[in-house]
mmCIF file of C-alpha atoms in Angstrom:
data_model
loop_
_atom_site.group_PDB
_atom_site.id
_atom_site.type_symbol
_atom_site.label_atom_id
_atom_site.label_comp_id
_atom_site.label_asym_id
_atom_site.label_seq_id
_atom_site.Cartn_x
_atom_site.Cartn_y
_atom_site.Cartn_z
ATOM 1 C CA UNK A 1 -35.236 2.265 16.073
ATOM 2 C CA UNK A 2 -34.084 4.753 13.441
ATOM 3 C CA UNK A 3 -30.799 4.080 11.680
ATOM 4 C CA UNK A 4 -28.204 6.826 12.034
ATOM 5 C CA UNK A 5 -27.287 6.649 8.375
ATOM 6 C CA UNK A 6 -30.749 7.688 7.272
ATOM 7 C CA UNK A 7 -30.632 10.358 4.613
ATOM 8 C CA UNK A 8 -34.137 11.457 5.625
ATOM 9 C CA UNK A 9 -32.546 13.812 8.129
ATOM 10 C CA UNK A 10 -31.059 15.753 5.246
ATOM 11 C CA UNK A 11 -33.062 18.827 4.259
ATOM 12 C CA UNK A 12 -32.732 20.198 0.734
ATOM 13 C CA UNK A 13 -32.249 23.959 0.664
ATOM 14 C CA UNK A 14 -30.014 26.460 -1.082
ATOM 15 C CA UNK A 15 -26.550 27.269 0.203
ATOM 16 C CA UNK A 16 -26.366 30.783 1.577
ATOM 17 C CA UNK A 17 -23.416 32.368 -0.166
ATOM 18 C CA UNK A 18 -19.937 31.198 -1.182
ATOM 19 C CA UNK A 19 -16.766 33.216 -0.891
ATOM 20 C CA UNK A 20 -15.116 34.521 -4.035
ATOM 21 C CA UNK A 21 -11.681 33.359 -5.112
ATOM 22 C CA UNK A 22 -9.301 33.547 -8.019
ATOM 23 C CA UNK A 23 -11.006 30.452 -9.427
ATOM 24 C CA UNK A 24 -14.430 32.101 -9.771
ATOM 25 C CA UNK A 25 -13.600 33.926 -12.980
ATOM 26 C CA UNK A 26 -12.555 30.630 -14.566
ATOM 27 C CA UNK A 27 -15.989 29.003 -14.274
ATOM 28 C CA UNK A 28 -18.121 29.769 -17.319
ATOM 29 C CA UNK A 29 -21.812 30.137 -16.494
ATOM 30 C CA UNK A 30 -22.898 28.285 -19.613
ATOM 31 C CA UNK A 31 -21.045 25.200 -18.393
ATOM 32 C CA UNK A 32 -23.060 24.988 -15.159
ATOM 33 C CA UNK A 33 -26.476 23.409 -14.690
ATOM 34 C CA UNK A 34 -27.578 26.696 -13.133
ATOM 35 C CA UNK A 35 -25.614 29.933 -13.468
ATOM 36 C CA UNK A 36 -23.654 30.909 -10.363
ATOM 37 C CA UNK A 37 -24.433 27.636 -8.621
ATOM 38 C CA UNK A 38 -22.711 24.284 -8.316
ATOM 39 C CA UNK A 39 -25.486 21.698 -8.473
ATOM 40 C CA UNK A 40 -24.358 18.680 -6.463
ATOM 41 C CA UNK A 41 -26.006 15.240 -6.497
ATOM 42 C CA UNK A 42 -25.436 13.376 -3.228
ATOM 43 C CA UNK A 43 -26.965 10.509 -1.275
ATOM 44 C CA UNK A 44 -26.989 11.838 2.285
ATOM 45 C CA UNK A 45 -25.216 8.753 3.648
ATOM 46 C CA UNK A 46 -22.908 9.849 6.461
ATOM 47 C CA UNK A 47 -20.021 10.136 6.973
ATOM 48 C CA UNK A 48 -19.760 10.720 3.221
ATOM 49 C CA UNK A 49 -22.385 13.378 2.625
ATOM 50 C CA UNK A 50 -25.234 15.294 4.203
ATOM 51 C CA UNK A 51 -26.842 18.741 4.347
ATOM 52 C CA UNK A 52 -26.949 20.860 7.490
ATOM 53 C CA UNK A 53 -27.370 24.585 8.167
ATOM 54 C CA UNK A 54 -27.252 25.383 4.460
ATOM 55 C CA UNK A 55 -24.003 23.561 3.740
ATOM 56 C CA UNK A 56 -22.731 20.186 2.608
ATOM 57 C CA UNK A 57 -21.326 18.122 5.457
ATOM 58 C CA UNK A 58 -19.633 14.744 5.706
ATOM 59 C CA UNK A 59 -16.221 13.863 4.351
ATOM 60 C CA UNK A 60 -17.084 14.044 0.641
ATOM 61 C CA UNK A 61 -19.503 16.876 1.275
ATOM 62 C CA UNK A 62 -17.259 19.138 3.331
ATOM 63 C CA UNK A 63 -14.464 18.905 0.767
ATOM 64 C CA UNK A 64 -16.920 19.766 -2.029
ATOM 65 C CA UNK A 65 -18.295 22.653 0.035
ATOM 66 C CA UNK A 66 -14.800 24.090 0.382
ATOM 67 C CA UNK A 67 -14.224 23.653 -3.340
ATOM 68 C CA UNK A 68 -17.455 25.500 -4.163
ATOM 69 C CA UNK A 69 -16.477 28.333 -1.827
ATOM 70 C CA UNK A 70 -13.085 28.643 -3.499
ATOM 71 C CA UNK A 71 -14.757 28.686 -6.914
ATOM 72 C CA UNK A 72 -17.120 31.422 -5.776
ATOM 73 C CA UNK A 73 -20.191 29.260 -6.378
ATOM 74 C CA UNK A 74 -23.278 28.546 -4.276
ATOM 75 C CA UNK A 75 -24.057 24.883 -3.720
ATOM 76 C CA UNK A 76 -27.413 23.789 -5.129
ATOM 77 C CA UNK A 77 -28.137 20.485 -3.307
ATOM 78 C CA UNK A 78 -29.719 17.602 -5.193
ATOM 79 C CA UNK A 79 -30.475 14.780 -2.746
ATOM 80 C CA UNK A 80 -31.214 11.444 -4.436
ATOM 81 C CA UNK A 81 -30.681 7.706 -4.287
ATOM 82 C CA UNK A 82 -27.288 6.404 -5.373
ATOM 83 C CA UNK A 83 -28.780 4.842 -8.496
ATOM 84 C CA UNK A 84 -29.737 8.289 -9.802
ATOM 85 C CA UNK A 85 -26.540 10.244 -9.168
ATOM 86 C CA UNK A 86 -24.501 9.101 -12.166
ATOM 87 C CA UNK A 87 -27.445 9.395 -14.568
ATOM 88 C CA UNK A 88 -28.014 12.970 -13.367
ATOM 89 C CA UNK A 89 -24.425 13.879 -14.181
ATOM 90 C CA UNK A 90 -24.637 12.257 -17.611
ATOM 91 C CA UNK A 91 -27.823 14.141 -18.463
ATOM 92 C CA UNK A 92 -26.395 17.472 -17.319
ATOM 93 C CA UNK A 93 -29.074 18.008 -14.665
ATOM 94 C CA UNK A 94 -26.290 18.367 -12.070
ATOM 95 C CA UNK A 95 -22.691 19.558 -12.292
ATOM 96 C CA UNK A 96 -21.090 16.944 -10.054
ATOM 97 C CA UNK A 97 -22.030 13.870 -8.065
ATOM 98 C CA UNK A 98 -20.534 12.512 -4.865
ATOM 99 C CA UNK A 99 -21.195 9.625 -2.526
ATOM 100 C CA UNK A 100 -17.958 7.779 -1.645
ATOM 101 C CA UNK A 101 -17.805 6.646 -5.282
ATOM 102 C CA UNK A 102 -14.863 4.431 -6.176
ATOM 103 C CA UNK A 103 -12.838 4.966 -9.354
ATOM 104 C CA UNK A 104 -13.270 2.313 -12.060
ATOM 105 C CA UNK A 105 -12.151 2.239 -15.668
ATOM 106 C CA UNK A 106 -15.742 1.663 -16.754
ATOM 107 C CA UNK A 107 -16.823 4.883 -15.065
ATOM 108 C CA UNK A 108 -14.153 6.832 -16.942
ATOM 109 C CA UNK A 109 -16.050 5.952 -20.124
ATOM 110 C CA UNK A 110 -19.217 7.755 -19.018
ATOM 111 C CA UNK A 111 -17.915 10.514 -16.713
ATOM 112 C CA UNK A 112 -14.884 12.675 -16.098
ATOM 113 C CA UNK A 113 -13.504 11.619 -12.695
ATOM 114 C CA UNK A 114 -11.676 13.834 -10.231
ATOM 115 C CA UNK A 115 -8.477 13.370 -8.328
ATOM 116 C CA UNK A 116 -8.988 11.015 -5.363
ATOM 117 C CA UNK A 117 -10.127 12.581 -2.112
ATOM 118 C CA UNK A 118 -9.219 9.476 -0.115
ATOM 119 C CA UNK A 119 -8.437 5.761 -0.479
ATOM 120 C CA UNK A 120 -10.274 2.741 0.941
ATOM 121 C CA UNK A 121 -10.367 -1.033 1.265
ATOM 122 C CA UNK A 122 -13.649 -2.934 0.951
ATOM 123 C CA UNK A 123 -14.817 -5.400 3.541
ATOM 124 C CA UNK A 124 -17.719 -7.121 5.263
ATOM 125 C CA UNK A 125 -20.264 -5.638 7.675
ATOM 126 C CA UNK A 126 -21.442 -8.515 9.854
ATOM 127 C CA UNK A 127 -22.479 -9.637 13.307
ATOM 128 C CA UNK A 128 -19.845 -9.537 16.042
ATOM 129 C CA UNK A 129 -20.495 -13.284 16.351
ATOM 130 C CA UNK A 130 -18.608 -13.848 13.071
ATOM 131 C CA UNK A 131 -15.158 -12.820 11.840
ATOM 132 C CA UNK A 132 -15.371 -13.093 8.063
ATOM 133 C CA UNK A 133 -12.583 -11.329 6.175
ATOM 134 C CA UNK A 134 -12.123 -13.440 3.028
ATOM 135 C CA UNK A 135 -14.084 -13.888 -0.186
ATOM 136 C CA UNK A 136 -14.473 -17.573 0.648
ATOM 137 C CA UNK A 137 -16.277 -16.623 3.862
ATOM 138 C CA UNK A 138 -19.125 -15.319 1.708
ATOM 139 C CA UNK A 139 -19.683 -18.559 -0.169
ATOM 140 C CA UNK A 140 -23.240 -19.750 0.332
ATOM 141 C CA UNK A 141 -24.173 -16.641 2.323
ATOM 142 C CA UNK A 142 -26.993 -14.149 1.859
ATOM 143 C CA UNK A 143 -25.250 -10.870 1.124
ATOM 144 C CA UNK A 144 -26.652 -7.395 0.546
ATOM 145 C CA UNK A 145 -25.150 -4.466 -1.344
ATOM 146 C CA UNK A 146 -26.275 -1.327 -3.138
ATOM 147 C CA UNK A 147 -27.576 -1.183 -6.715
ATOM 148 C CA UNK A 148 -24.975 0.319 -9.033
ATOM 149 C CA UNK A 149 -21.898 -0.413 -6.913
ATOM 150 C CA UNK A 150 -18.920 -1.219 -9.135
ATOM 151 C CA UNK A 151 -18.094 -4.537 -7.489
ATOM 152 C CA UNK A 152 -21.545 -6.120 -7.965
ATOM 153 C CA UNK A 153 -20.352 -8.279 -10.927
ATOM 154 C CA UNK A 154 -17.501 -9.592 -8.767
ATOM 155 C CA UNK A 155 -19.874 -10.497 -5.919
ATOM 156 C CA UNK A 156 -21.981 -12.471 -8.383
ATOM 157 C CA UNK A 157 -18.947 -14.642 -9.197
ATOM 158 C CA UNK A 158 -18.526 -15.893 -5.606
ATOM 159 C CA UNK A 159 -19.612 -19.526 -5.337
ATOM 160 C CA UNK A 160 -23.110 -19.938 -3.889
ATOM 161 C CA UNK A 161 -23.461 -16.311 -2.806
ATOM 162 C CA UNK A 162 -27.091 -15.173 -2.720
ATOM 163 C CA UNK A 163 -27.045 -11.481 -3.594
ATOM 164 C CA UNK A 164 -29.724 -8.955 -2.643
ATOM 165 C CA UNK A 165 -29.552 -5.464 -4.184
ATOM 166 C CA UNK A 166 -30.862 -2.404 -2.333
ATOM 167 C CA UNK A 167 -31.440 1.200 -3.331
ATOM 168 C CA UNK A 168 -30.107 2.501 -0.013
ATOM 169 C CA UNK A 169 -27.619 1.519 2.676
ATOM 170 C CA UNK A 170 -30.424 1.987 5.216
ATOM 171 C CA UNK A 171 -32.486 -0.828 3.724
ATOM 172 C CA UNK A 172 -29.544 -3.214 3.503
ATOM 173 C CA UNK A 173 -28.529 -2.636 7.121
ATOM 174 C CA UNK A 174 -32.120 -3.060 8.326
ATOM 175 C CA UNK A 175 -32.260 -6.483 6.710
ATOM 176 C CA UNK A 176 -28.895 -7.401 8.224
ATOM 177 C CA UNK A 177 -30.027 -6.415 11.715
ATOM 178 C CA UNK A 178 -33.273 -8.333 11.205
ATOM 179 C CA UNK A 179 -31.350 -11.451 10.171
ATOM 180 C CA UNK A 180 -32.760 -11.578 6.650
ATOM 181 C CA UNK A 181 -29.241 -11.427 5.214
ATOM 182 C CA UNK A 182 -25.888 -12.489 6.656
ATOM 183 C CA UNK A 183 -23.646 -9.594 5.619
ATOM 184 C CA UNK A 184 -23.510 -6.229 3.856
ATOM 185 C CA UNK A 185 -20.811 -5.094 1.450
ATOM 186 C CA UNK A 186 -21.110 -1.314 1.415
ATOM 187 C CA UNK A 187 -19.032 1.858 1.469
ATOM 188 C CA UNK A 188 -16.373 1.263 4.146
ATOM 189 C CA UNK A 189 -16.637 4.805 5.600
ATOM 190 C CA UNK A 190 -20.444 4.666 5.667
ATOM 191 C CA UNK A 191 -20.776 1.298 7.378
ATOM 192 C CA UNK A 192 -17.889 1.972 9.790
ATOM 193 C CA UNK A 193 -19.475 5.278 10.806
ATOM 194 C CA UNK A 194 -22.894 3.686 11.254
ATOM 195 C CA UNK A 195 -21.492 0.882 13.411
ATOM 196 C CA UNK A 196 -19.622 3.383 15.594
ATOM 197 C CA UNK A 197 -22.799 5.415 16.108
ATOM 198 C CA UNK A 198 -24.900 2.326 16.928
ATOM 199 C CA UNK A 199 -23.046 -0.125 19.232
ATOM 200 C CA UNK A 200 -26.397 -1.724 20.132
ATOM 201 C CA UNK A 201 -26.415 -3.318 16.668
ATOM 202 C CA UNK A 202 -23.565 -5.650 17.723
ATOM 203 C CA UNK A 203 -22.034 -5.357 14.246
ATOM 204 C CA UNK A 204 -18.470 -4.881 13.063
ATOM 205 C CA UNK A 205 -16.631 -4.276 9.787
ATOM 206 C CA UNK A 206 -13.643 -6.344 8.672
ATOM 207 C CA UNK A 207 -11.651 -5.427 5.569
ATOM 208 C CA UNK A 208 -10.901 -8.161 3.051
ATOM 209 C CA UNK A 209 -7.527 -9.777 3.702
ATOM 210 C CA UNK A 210 -7.525 -11.295 0.196
ATOM 211 C CA UNK A 211 -5.547 -9.692 -2.588
ATOM 212 C CA UNK A 212 -7.099 -11.498 -5.528
ATOM 213 C CA UNK A 213 -6.434 -10.206 -9.076
ATOM 214 C CA UNK A 214 -9.694 -11.826 -10.205
ATOM 215 C CA UNK A 215 -11.580 -9.587 -7.754
ATOM 216 C CA UNK A 216 -9.719 -6.273 -8.035
ATOM 217 C CA UNK A 217 -12.626 -4.034 -7.026
ATOM 218 C CA UNK A 218 -13.477 -6.073 -3.943
ATOM 219 C CA UNK A 219 -9.965 -6.808 -2.690
ATOM 220 C CA UNK A 220 -7.835 -3.981 -4.107
ATOM 221 C CA UNK A 221 -7.195 -0.565 -2.597
ATOM 222 C CA UNK A 222 -9.733 1.828 -4.098
ATOM 223 C CA UNK A 223 -9.940 5.593 -4.393
ATOM 224 C CA UNK A 224 -12.958 7.830 -3.815
ATOM 225 C CA UNK A 225 -13.619 10.413 -6.532
ATOM 226 C CA UNK A 226 -16.193 12.929 -7.741
ATOM 227 C CA UNK A 227 -17.973 12.497 -11.096
ATOM 228 C CA UNK A 228 -18.485 15.195 -13.755
ATOM 229 C CA UNK A 229 -20.148 15.352 -17.155
ATOM 230 C CA UNK A 230 -17.525 14.738 -19.834
ATOM 231 C CA UNK A 231 -18.617 17.928 -21.626
ATOM 232 C CA UNK A 232 -17.652 19.915 -18.532
ATOM 233 C CA UNK A 233 -14.069 18.770 -18.113
ATOM 234 C CA UNK A 234 -12.871 22.334 -17.504
ATOM 235 C CA UNK A 235 -14.797 22.354 -14.227
ATOM 236 C CA UNK A 236 -13.268 19.014 -13.271
ATOM 237 C CA UNK A 237 -9.767 20.415 -13.904
ATOM 238 C CA UNK A 238 -10.449 23.414 -11.669
ATOM 239 C CA UNK A 239 -11.732 21.123 -8.936
ATOM 240 C CA UNK A 240 -8.645 18.906 -9.324
ATOM 241 C CA UNK A 241 -6.355 21.906 -8.802
ATOM 242 C CA UNK A 242 -8.055 22.656 -5.486
ATOM 243 C CA UNK A 243 -7.977 18.979 -4.445
ATOM 244 C CA UNK A 244 -4.241 18.832 -5.185
ATOM 245 C CA UNK A 245 -3.649 21.854 -2.952
ATOM 246 C CA UNK A 246 -5.651 20.211 -0.166
ATOM 247 C CA UNK A 247 -3.488 17.080 -0.405
ATOM 248 C CA UNK A 248 -0.301 19.168 -0.171
ATOM 249 C CA UNK A 249 -1.425 20.756 3.089
ATOM 250 C CA UNK A 250 -2.899 17.496 4.458
ATOM 251 C CA UNK A 251 -6.258 19.255 4.697
ATOM 252 C CA UNK A 252 -7.805 15.997 3.470
ATOM 253 C CA UNK A 253 -6.722 14.269 6.655
ATOM 254 C CA UNK A 254 -7.734 17.095 8.989
ATOM 255 C CA UNK A 255 -11.251 16.898 7.538
ATOM 256 C CA UNK A 256 -11.318 13.101 7.590
ATOM 257 C CA UNK A 257 -10.401 12.872 11.261
ATOM 258 C CA UNK A 258 -13.673 14.575 12.152
ATOM 259 C CA UNK A 259 -15.557 11.721 10.490
ATOM 260 C CA UNK A 260 -13.530 8.788 11.831
ATOM 261 C CA UNK A 261 -11.115 8.538 8.879
ATOM 262 C CA UNK A 262 -7.920 9.013 10.874
ATOM 263 C CA UNK A 263 -5.706 6.090 9.829
ATOM 264 C CA UNK A 264 -2.995 6.569 7.190
ATOM 265 C CA UNK A 265 -4.604 3.897 4.976
ATOM 266 C CA UNK A 266 -7.197 6.479 3.934
ATOM 267 C CA UNK A 267 -4.495 8.847 2.655
ATOM 268 C CA UNK A 268 -1.692 6.609 1.383
ATOM 269 C CA UNK A 269 -2.012 4.873 -2.014
ATOM 270 C CA UNK A 270 -0.780 1.285 -2.260
ATOM 271 C CA UNK A 271 -0.565 -1.287 -5.030
ATOM 272 C CA UNK A 272 -0.939 -0.745 -8.750
ATOM 273 C CA UNK A 273 -1.468 2.793 -10.039
ATOM 274 C CA UNK A 274 -4.299 1.722 -12.327
ATOM 275 C CA UNK A 275 -5.255 5.244 -13.489
ATOM 276 C CA UNK A 276 -1.900 5.915 -15.174
ATOM 277 C CA UNK A 277 -2.414 5.733 -18.917
ATOM 278 C CA UNK A 278 -6.203 5.383 -18.551
ATOM 279 C CA UNK A 279 -7.753 8.704 -17.520
ATOM 280 C CA UNK A 280 -4.434 10.259 -16.499
ATOM 281 C CA UNK A 281 -1.005 10.545 -18.216
ATOM 282 C CA UNK A 282 1.286 7.519 -18.206
ATOM 283 C CA UNK A 283 3.565 9.168 -15.620
ATOM 284 C CA UNK A 284 0.686 10.065 -13.282
ATOM 285 C CA UNK A 285 1.355 9.754 -9.545
ATOM 286 C CA UNK A 286 -1.376 9.417 -6.946
ATOM 287 C CA UNK A 287 -1.423 12.087 -4.195
ATOM 288 C CA UNK A 288 -0.780 11.154 -0.590
ATOM 289 C CA UNK A 289 -0.612 12.581 2.893
ATOM 290 C CA UNK A 290 1.100 10.664 5.678
ATOM 291 C CA UNK A 291 1.649 12.551 8.876
ATOM 292 C CA UNK A 292 1.985 9.873 11.569
ATOM 293 C CA UNK A 293 5.131 8.010 12.555
#
């Protein structure tokens, strides 16, 4: 049975035209991987990203598509495994990468990171026969995650945890369904979307209830960002301006609701503002959009 989060359904082709905007004159052709085009590295894992009818889809993808349109650029899709996205940005082969990537201080050292497009809390994909929601529940378990995820070093610190690394979410979930591993720690939107699309799996996702300062990436509230080459920070600033406008109008949430990201937790920052004074000014405030209640 094919997994619904397979990126193999994504077809690489060129975007057919982007609308012009006031931003288009700001983008210098020599700063782009290919003149007139925004070359985007993405994984094809829904609901984060995909390619359909000549456009980026998914939560991350649809926002980036709108940004490209406003910049007057055509999207040049570059479908690849997660492990290759960051390296492609660093080398300059692509202009931007996306794939529900969480902000970390370490990543600020190798890329220029955008404003957040939504927030998230990590958790455990598991059988409906179990209800694990704490780090201690993973002790002695066989756990799968994706190569290159920021919280891998934290998973390795959990007592007795047997970690398996995968290149794709597809492979990790297949092993979970087959019983070769006990749980998967993946992108919350990706695994939640996959579970919703495949009730026959008898899986569910439970967010960590811990708030452990020794495991900040696993148990803290994260933020999803786009990654740019540090030499192309002007492009990142233009993208940030558009993202900020989308937060002000709550467009982020209207897009997210189409992909199952409807709760306020996805759009309301909580806890420490760890970017202030790191890759943003000391007085930096995280954007938010709360429309319910």
